[in-house]
Short mmCIF file of C-alpha atoms and ligand atoms in Angstrom, two decimals:
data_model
loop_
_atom_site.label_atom_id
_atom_site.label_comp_id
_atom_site.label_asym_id
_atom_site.label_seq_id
_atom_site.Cartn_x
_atom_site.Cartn_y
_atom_site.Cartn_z
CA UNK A 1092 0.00 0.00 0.00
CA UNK A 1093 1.28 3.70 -1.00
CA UNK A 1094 0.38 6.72 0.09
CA UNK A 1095 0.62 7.66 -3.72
CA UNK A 1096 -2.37 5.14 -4.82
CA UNK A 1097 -5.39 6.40 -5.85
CA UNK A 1098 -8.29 5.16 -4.08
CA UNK A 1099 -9.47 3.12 -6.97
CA UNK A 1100 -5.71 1.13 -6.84
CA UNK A 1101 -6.03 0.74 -3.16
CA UNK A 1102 -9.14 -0.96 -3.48
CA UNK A 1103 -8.87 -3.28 -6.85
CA UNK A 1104 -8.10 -7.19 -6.58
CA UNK A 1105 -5.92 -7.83 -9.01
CA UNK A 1106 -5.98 -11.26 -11.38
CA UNK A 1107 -2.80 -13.71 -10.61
CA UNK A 1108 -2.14 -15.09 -13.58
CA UNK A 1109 -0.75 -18.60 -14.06
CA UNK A 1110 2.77 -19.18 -13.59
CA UNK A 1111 4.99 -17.94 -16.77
CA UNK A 1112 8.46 -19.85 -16.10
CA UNK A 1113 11.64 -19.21 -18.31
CA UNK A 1114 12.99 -22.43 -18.06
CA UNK A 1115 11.85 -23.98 -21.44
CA UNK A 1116 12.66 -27.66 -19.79
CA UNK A 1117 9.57 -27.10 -17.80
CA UNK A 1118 6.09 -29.07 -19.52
CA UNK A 1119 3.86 -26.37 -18.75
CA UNK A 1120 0.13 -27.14 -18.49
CA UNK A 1121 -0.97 -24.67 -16.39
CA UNK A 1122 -2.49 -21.87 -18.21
CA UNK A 1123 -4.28 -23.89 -21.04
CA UNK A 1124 -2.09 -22.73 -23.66
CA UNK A 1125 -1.80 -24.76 -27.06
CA UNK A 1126 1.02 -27.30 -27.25
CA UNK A 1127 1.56 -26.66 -30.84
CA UNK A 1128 3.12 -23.68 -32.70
CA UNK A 1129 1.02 -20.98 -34.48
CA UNK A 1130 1.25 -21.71 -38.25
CA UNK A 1131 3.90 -20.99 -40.88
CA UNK A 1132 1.45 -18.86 -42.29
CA UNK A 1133 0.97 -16.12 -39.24
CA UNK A 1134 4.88 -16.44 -38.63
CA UNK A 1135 5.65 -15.19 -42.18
CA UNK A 1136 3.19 -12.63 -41.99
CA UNK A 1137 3.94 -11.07 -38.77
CA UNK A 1138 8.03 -10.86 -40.51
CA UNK A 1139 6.66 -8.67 -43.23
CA UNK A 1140 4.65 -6.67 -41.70
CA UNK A 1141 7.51 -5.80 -38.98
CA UNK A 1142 8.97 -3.47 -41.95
CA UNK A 1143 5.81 -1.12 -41.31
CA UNK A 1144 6.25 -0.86 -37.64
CA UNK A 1145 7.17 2.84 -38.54
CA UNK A 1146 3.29 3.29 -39.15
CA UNK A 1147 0.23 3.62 -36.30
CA UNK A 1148 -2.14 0.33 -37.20
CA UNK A 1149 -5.06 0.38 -38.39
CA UNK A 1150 -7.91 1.62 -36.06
CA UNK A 1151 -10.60 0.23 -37.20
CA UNK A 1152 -9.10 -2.96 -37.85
CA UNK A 1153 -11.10 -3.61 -41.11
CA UNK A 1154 -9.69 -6.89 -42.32
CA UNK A 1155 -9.49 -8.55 -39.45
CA UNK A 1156 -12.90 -7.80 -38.72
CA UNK A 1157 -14.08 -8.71 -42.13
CA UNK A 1158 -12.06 -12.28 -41.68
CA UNK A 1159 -13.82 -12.93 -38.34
CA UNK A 1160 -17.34 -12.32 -39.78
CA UNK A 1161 -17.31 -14.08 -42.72
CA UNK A 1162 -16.22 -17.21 -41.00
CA UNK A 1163 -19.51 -16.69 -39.21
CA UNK A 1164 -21.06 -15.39 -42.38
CA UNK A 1165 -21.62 -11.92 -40.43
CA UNK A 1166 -20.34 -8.32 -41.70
CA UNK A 1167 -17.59 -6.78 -39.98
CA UNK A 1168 -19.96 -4.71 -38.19
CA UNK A 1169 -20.68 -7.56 -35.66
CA UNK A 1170 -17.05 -7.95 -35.10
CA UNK A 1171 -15.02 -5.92 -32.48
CA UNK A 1172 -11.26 -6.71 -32.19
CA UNK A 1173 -9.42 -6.13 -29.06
CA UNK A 1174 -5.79 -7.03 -26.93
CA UNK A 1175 -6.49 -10.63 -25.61
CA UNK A 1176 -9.83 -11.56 -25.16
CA UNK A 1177 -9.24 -10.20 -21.41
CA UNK A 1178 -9.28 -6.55 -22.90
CA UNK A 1179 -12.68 -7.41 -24.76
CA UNK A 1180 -14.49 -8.53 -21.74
CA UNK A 1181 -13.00 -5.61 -19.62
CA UNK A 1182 -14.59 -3.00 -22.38
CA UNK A 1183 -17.65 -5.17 -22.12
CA UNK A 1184 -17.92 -5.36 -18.62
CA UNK A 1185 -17.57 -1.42 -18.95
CA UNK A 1186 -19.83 -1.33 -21.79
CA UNK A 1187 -22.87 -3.28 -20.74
CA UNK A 1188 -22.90 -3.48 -16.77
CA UNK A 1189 -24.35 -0.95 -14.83
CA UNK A 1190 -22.64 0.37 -11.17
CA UNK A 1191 -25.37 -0.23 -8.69
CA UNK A 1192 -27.54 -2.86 -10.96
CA UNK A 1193 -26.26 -6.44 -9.82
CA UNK A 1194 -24.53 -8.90 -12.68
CA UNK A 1195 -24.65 -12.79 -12.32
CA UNK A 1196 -21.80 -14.91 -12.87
CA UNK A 1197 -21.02 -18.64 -12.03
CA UNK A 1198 -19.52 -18.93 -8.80
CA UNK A 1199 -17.11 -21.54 -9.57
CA UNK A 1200 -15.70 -19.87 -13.17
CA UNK A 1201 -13.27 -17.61 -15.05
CA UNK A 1202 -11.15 -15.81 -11.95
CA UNK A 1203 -11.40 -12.36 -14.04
CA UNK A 1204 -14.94 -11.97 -13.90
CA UNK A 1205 -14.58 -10.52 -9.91
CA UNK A 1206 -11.89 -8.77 -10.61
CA UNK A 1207 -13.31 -6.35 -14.05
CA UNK A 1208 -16.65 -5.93 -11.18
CA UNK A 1209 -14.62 -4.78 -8.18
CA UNK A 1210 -12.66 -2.33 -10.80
CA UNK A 1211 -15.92 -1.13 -12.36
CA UNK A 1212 -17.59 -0.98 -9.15
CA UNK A 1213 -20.08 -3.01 -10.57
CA UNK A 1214 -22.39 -5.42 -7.66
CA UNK A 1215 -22.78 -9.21 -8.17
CA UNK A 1216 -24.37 -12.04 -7.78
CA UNK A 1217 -22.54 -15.43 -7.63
CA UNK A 1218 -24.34 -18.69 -8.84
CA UNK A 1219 -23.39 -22.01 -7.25
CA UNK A 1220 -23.28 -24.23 -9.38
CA UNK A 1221 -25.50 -27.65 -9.40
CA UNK A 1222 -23.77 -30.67 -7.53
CA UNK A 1223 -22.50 -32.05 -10.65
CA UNK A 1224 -20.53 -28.82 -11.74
CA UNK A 1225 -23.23 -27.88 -14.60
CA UNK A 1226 -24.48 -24.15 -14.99
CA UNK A 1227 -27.88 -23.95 -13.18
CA UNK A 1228 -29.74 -22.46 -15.98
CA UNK A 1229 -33.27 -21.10 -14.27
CA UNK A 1230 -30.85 -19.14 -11.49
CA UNK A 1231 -29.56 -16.81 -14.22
CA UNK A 1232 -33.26 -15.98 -15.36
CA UNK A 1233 -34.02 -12.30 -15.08
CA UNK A 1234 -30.39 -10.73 -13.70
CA UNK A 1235 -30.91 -7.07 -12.63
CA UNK A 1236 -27.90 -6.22 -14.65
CA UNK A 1237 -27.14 -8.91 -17.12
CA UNK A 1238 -24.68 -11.76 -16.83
CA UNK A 1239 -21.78 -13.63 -17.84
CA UNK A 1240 -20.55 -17.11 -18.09
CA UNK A 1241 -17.76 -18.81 -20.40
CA UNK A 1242 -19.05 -22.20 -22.57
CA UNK A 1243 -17.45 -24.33 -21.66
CA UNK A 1244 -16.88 -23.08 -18.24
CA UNK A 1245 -13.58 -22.67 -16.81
CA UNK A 1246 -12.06 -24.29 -14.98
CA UNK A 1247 -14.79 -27.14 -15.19
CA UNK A 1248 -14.89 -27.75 -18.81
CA UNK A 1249 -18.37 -28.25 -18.69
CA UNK A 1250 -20.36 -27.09 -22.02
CA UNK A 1251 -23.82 -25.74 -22.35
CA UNK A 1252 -25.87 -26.62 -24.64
CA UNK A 1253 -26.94 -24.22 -26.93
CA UNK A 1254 -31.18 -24.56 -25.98
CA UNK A 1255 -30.54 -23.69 -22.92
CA UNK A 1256 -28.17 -20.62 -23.90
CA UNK A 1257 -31.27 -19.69 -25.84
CA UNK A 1258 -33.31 -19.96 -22.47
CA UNK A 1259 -30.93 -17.81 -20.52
CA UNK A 1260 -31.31 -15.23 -23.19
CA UNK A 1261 -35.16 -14.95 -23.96
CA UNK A 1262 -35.66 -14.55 -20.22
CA UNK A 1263 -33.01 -12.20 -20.10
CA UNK A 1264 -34.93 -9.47 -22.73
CA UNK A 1265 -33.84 -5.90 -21.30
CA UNK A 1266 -30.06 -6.94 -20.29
CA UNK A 1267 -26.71 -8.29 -22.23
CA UNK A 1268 -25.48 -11.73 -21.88
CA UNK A 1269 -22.04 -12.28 -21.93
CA UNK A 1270 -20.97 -15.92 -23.19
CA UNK A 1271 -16.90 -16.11 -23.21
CA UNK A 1272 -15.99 -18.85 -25.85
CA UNK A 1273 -12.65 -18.83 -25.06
CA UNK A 1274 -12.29 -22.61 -25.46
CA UNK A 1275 -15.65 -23.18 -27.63
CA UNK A 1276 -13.34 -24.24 -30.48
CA UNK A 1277 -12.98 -27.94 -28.42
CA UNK A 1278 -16.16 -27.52 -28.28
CA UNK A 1279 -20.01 -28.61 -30.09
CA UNK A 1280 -21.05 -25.55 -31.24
CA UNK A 1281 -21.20 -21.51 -30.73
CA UNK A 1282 -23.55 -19.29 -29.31
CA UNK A 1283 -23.01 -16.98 -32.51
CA UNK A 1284 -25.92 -18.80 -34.55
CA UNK A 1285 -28.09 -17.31 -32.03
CA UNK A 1286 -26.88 -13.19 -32.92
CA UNK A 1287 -29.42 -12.31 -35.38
CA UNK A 1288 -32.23 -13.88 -33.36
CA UNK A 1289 -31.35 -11.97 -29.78
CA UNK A 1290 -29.92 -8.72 -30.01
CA UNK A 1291 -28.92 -8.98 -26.36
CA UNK A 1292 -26.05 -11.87 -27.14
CA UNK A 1293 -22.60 -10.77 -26.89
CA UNK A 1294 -20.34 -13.61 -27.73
CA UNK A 1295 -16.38 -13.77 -26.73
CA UNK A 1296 -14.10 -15.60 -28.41
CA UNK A 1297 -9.89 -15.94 -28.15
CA UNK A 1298 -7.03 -17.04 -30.50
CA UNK A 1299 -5.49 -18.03 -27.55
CA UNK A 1300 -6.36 -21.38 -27.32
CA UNK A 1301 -7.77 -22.90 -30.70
CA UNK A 1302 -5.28 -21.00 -32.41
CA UNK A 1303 -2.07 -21.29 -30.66
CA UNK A 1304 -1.80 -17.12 -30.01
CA UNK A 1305 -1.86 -16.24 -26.55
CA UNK A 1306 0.98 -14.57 -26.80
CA UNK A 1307 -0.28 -12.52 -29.48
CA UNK A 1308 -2.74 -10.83 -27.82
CA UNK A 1309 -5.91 -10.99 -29.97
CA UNK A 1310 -9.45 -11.67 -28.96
CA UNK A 1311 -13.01 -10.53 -30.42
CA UNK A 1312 -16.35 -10.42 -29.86
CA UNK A 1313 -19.23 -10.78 -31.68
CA UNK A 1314 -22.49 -9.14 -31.65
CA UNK A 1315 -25.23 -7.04 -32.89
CA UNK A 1316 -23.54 -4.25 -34.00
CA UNK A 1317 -25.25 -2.17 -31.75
CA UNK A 1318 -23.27 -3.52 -28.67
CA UNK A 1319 -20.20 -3.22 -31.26
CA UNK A 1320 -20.47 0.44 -31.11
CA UNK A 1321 -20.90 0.46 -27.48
CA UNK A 1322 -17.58 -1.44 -26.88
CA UNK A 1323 -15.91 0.76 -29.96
CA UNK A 1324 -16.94 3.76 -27.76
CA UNK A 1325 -15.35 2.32 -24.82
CA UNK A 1326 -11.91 1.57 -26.79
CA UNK A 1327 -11.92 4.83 -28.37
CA UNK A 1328 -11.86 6.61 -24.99
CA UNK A 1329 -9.37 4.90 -23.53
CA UNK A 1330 -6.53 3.70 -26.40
CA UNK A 1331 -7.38 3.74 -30.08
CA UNK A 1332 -4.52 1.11 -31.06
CA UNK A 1333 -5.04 -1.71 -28.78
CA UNK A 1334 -4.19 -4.06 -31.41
CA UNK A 1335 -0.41 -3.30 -32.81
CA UNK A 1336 0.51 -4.18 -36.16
CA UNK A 1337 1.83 -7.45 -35.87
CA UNK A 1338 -0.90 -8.93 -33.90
CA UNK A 1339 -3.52 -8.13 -36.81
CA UNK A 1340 -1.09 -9.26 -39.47
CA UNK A 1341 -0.88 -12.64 -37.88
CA UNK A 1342 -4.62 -13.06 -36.87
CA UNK A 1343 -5.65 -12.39 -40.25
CA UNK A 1344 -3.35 -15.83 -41.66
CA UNK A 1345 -4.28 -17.69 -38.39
CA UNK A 1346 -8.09 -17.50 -39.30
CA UNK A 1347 -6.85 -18.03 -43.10
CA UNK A 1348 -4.62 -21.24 -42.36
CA UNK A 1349 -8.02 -23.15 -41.66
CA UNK A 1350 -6.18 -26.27 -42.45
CA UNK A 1351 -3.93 -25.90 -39.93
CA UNK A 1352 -6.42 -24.75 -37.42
CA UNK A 1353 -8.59 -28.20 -38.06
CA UNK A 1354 -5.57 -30.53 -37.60
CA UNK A 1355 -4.26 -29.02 -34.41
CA UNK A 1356 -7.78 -28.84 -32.62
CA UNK A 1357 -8.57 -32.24 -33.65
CA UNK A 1358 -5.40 -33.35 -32.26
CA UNK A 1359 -5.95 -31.62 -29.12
CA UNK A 1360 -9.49 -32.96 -28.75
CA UNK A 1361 -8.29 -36.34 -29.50
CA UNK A 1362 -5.33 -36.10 -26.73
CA UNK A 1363 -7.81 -34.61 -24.65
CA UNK A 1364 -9.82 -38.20 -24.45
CA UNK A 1365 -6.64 -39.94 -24.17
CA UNK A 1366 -5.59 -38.20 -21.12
CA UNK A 1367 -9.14 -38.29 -19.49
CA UNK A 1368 -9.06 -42.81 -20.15
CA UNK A 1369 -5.44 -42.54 -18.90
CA UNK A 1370 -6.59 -40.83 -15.59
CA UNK A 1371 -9.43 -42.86 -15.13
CA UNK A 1372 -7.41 -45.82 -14.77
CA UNK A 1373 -5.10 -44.04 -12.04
CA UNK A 1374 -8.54 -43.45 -10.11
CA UNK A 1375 -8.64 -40.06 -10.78
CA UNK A 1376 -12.21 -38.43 -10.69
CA UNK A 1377 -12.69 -36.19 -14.08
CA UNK A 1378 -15.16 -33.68 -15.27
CA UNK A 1379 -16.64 -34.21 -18.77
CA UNK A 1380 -14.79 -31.60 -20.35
CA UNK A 1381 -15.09 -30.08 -23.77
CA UNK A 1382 -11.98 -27.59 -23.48
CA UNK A 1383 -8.20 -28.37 -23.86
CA UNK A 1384 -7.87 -28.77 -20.03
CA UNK A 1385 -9.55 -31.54 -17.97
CA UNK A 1386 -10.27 -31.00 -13.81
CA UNK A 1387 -9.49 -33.47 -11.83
CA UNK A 1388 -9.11 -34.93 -8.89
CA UNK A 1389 -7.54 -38.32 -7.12
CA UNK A 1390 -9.57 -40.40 -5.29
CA UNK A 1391 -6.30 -40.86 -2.63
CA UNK A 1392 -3.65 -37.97 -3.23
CA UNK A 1393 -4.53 -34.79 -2.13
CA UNK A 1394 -4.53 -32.14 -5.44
CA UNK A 1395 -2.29 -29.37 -3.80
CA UNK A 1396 0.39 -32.32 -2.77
CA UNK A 1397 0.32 -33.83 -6.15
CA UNK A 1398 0.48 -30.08 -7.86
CA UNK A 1399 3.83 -29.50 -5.91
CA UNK A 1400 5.48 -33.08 -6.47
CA UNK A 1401 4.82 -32.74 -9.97
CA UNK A 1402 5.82 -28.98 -10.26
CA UNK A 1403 9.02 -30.75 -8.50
CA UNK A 1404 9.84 -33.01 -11.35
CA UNK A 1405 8.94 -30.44 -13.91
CA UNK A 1406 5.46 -30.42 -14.85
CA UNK A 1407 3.28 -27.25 -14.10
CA UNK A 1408 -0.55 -27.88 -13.60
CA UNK A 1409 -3.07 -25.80 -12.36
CA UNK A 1410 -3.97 -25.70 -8.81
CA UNK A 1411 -6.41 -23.47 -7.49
CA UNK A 1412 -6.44 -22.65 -3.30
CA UNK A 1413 -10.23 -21.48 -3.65
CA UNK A 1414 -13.09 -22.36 -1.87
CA UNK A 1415 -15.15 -25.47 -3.95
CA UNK A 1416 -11.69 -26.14 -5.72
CA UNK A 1417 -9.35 -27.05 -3.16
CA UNK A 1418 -8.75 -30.71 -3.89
CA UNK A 1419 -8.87 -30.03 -7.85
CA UNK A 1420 -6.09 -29.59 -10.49
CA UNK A 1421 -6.50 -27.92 -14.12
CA UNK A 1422 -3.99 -29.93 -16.76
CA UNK A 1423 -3.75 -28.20 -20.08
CA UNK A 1424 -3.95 -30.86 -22.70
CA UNK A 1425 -0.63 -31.08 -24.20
CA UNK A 1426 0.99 -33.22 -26.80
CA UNK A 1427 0.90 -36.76 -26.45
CA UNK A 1428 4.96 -36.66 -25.50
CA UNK A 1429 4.00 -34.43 -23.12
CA UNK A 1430 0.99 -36.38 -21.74
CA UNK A 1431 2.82 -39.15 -21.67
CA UNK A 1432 5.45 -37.46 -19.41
CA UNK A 1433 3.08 -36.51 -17.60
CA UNK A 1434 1.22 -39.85 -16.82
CA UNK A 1435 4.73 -41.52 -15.80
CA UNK A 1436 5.43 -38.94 -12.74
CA UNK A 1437 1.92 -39.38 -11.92
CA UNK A 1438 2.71 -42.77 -11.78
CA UNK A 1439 5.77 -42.64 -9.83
CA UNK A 1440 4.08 -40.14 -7.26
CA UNK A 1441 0.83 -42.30 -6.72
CA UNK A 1442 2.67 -45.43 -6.91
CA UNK A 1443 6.20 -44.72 -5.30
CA UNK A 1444 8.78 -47.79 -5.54
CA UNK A 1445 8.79 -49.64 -2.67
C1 PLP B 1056 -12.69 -18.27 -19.70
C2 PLP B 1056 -11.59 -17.42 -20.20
N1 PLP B 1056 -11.88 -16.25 -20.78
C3 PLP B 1056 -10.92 -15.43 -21.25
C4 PLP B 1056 -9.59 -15.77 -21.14
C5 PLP B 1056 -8.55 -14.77 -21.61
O1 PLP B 1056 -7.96 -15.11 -22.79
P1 PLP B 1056 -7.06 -14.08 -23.59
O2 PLP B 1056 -7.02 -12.78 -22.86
O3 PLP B 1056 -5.73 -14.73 -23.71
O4 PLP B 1056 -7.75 -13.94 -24.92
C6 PLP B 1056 -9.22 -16.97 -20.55
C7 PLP B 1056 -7.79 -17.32 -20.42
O5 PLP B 1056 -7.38 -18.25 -19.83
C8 PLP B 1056 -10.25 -17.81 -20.07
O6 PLP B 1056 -9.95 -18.97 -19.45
#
């Protein structure tokens, strides 16, 4: 605490991110990150567009936008473009929410959502979840102030189905819904079908994940382009170039290199069942997960015990020391060397050598 902080910096609980660890001997599947490299394609583009780094970028961000939508078959006016997917859902919470007019949120999901309210001063509401982890759907019927929720959640993995998304919205009418796709791309299906039937939807999504970006920095969201003009608003009165050069070059190829995009998802979805019949057999409990992380938990070893003996040996997992989570871990669905890897230190620390 300074005596220089404003009252707003004394007050704000900041997000702790996973752990970012320069030792590149470490397997790191802690903060759901893609095992595999972006593609060729972004790589060469970013190169040549590092010769106009002399130049502001673009602010409106027109071909990226225009790449995004017609994926979706949407015009770019449904598209808004923004520094991580993080950034988007900070302009939306600032957008869309209301100080004094209460949001709901899961209680048991994305660790940011908290954090963007207290900063906003924005009240909440936080949903417990049903016993087995799924979104309680009635409980976010009529919100004061609208509401937010990723599909699938995190850190459950758990995916909505897209009827009762629809529910959530009609009785929602007068206020936005938020749903943060960041890992919708391991997923069935998006909430975007449903844009040009509720004008209320905002929809979140990340290259992150599905695309192997997080470093990057690129997420959008899509919408009636109404609620893109809010958030445009927003960005233009706080930075108008959020997005640098590079980042946009390399977007536009990673939603280009489709190919490229299929065959690493698939892989990761197919890993992702590997690792889950894997951890079964070592008696592990697992939620049915439809991201590129599973959460789990062993039937014998404590989660925070078996988080530090593997962060020992070189493996980083998620663990979480919150309430409803304590005797969970996240793993980040990596390649199958890396599962592998993973599943022999498991081994040796649930099974120790006489
Ligand atoms: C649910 C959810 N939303 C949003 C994000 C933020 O993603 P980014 O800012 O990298 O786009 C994450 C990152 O882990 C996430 O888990």
């Amino acid at each position: 605490m300074s005596k220089f902080w404003s009252s707003l910096a004394r007050q704000v609980n900041p997000y702790i991110p996973g752990e970012q660890l320069n030792d590149e001997t470490i397997i790191k599947l802690n903060t759901n990150e893609n095992p595999y490299p972006p593609s060729n394609q972004v790589i060469q583009a970013i190169d040549k567009e590092s010769k106009n780094l002399r130049l502001y970028p673009s602010p409106t961000i027109d071909e990226l936008r225009s790449e995004i939508g017609n994926m979706y078959g949407l015009s770019q006016d449904h598209i808004f473009i923004g520094n991580g997917s993080d950034e988007v859902l900070a302009f939306s919470f600032m957008a869309f929410f209301e100080p004094g007019k209460r949001i709901k949120y899961p209680e048991i999901t994305y660790s940011f959502y908290p954090v963007y309210a207290k900063l906003f001063n924005i009240s909440f509401e936080q949903i417990q979840l049903n016993d087995d982890y799924t979104i309680p759907v009635e409980h976010f019927y009529d919100s004061d102030g609208g509401l937010i929720f990723p599909n699938p959640n995190a850190p459950t993995g758990i995916y909505l189905e897209l009827e009762e998304i629809k529910r959530i919205i009609e009785n929602n009418p007068n206020h936005v819904v938020i749903i943060d796709e960041a890992y919708i791309d391991f997923a069935k299906e998006s909430a975007v079908s449903l844009i040009d039937t509720f004008p209320n939807l905002l929809v979140i999504q990340t290259m992150s994940k599905s695309r192997s970006l997080a470093g990057l920095r690129i997420g959008f969201a899509i919408g009636n382009p109404e609620l893109i003009n809010g958030l445009e608003r927003i960005k233009n009165s706080f930075n108008s170039y959020t997005v640098d050069r590079l980042a946009i070059a390399g977007a536009i190829e990673a939603i280009k290199d489709n190919k490229y995009f299929q065959q690493t998802t698939s892989k990761i979805i197919e890993s992702r069942s590997y690792l889950e019949k894997q951890l079964e057999a070592r008696h592990f409990d697992i939620l049915p997960s439809q991201a590129n992380f599973l959460l789990v938990s062993h039937k014998e070893v404590n989660a925070e015990i078996l988080y530090q003996k593997l962060k020992k040996q070189g493996i980083l997992v998620r663990y979480f020391q919150k309430p409803g989570l304590e005797n969970f871990l996240r793993i980040s669905i990596g390649t199958p060397e890396q599962i592998d890897k993973l599943l022999k230190k498991i081994d040796h620390i649930i099974k120790p050598s006489p």
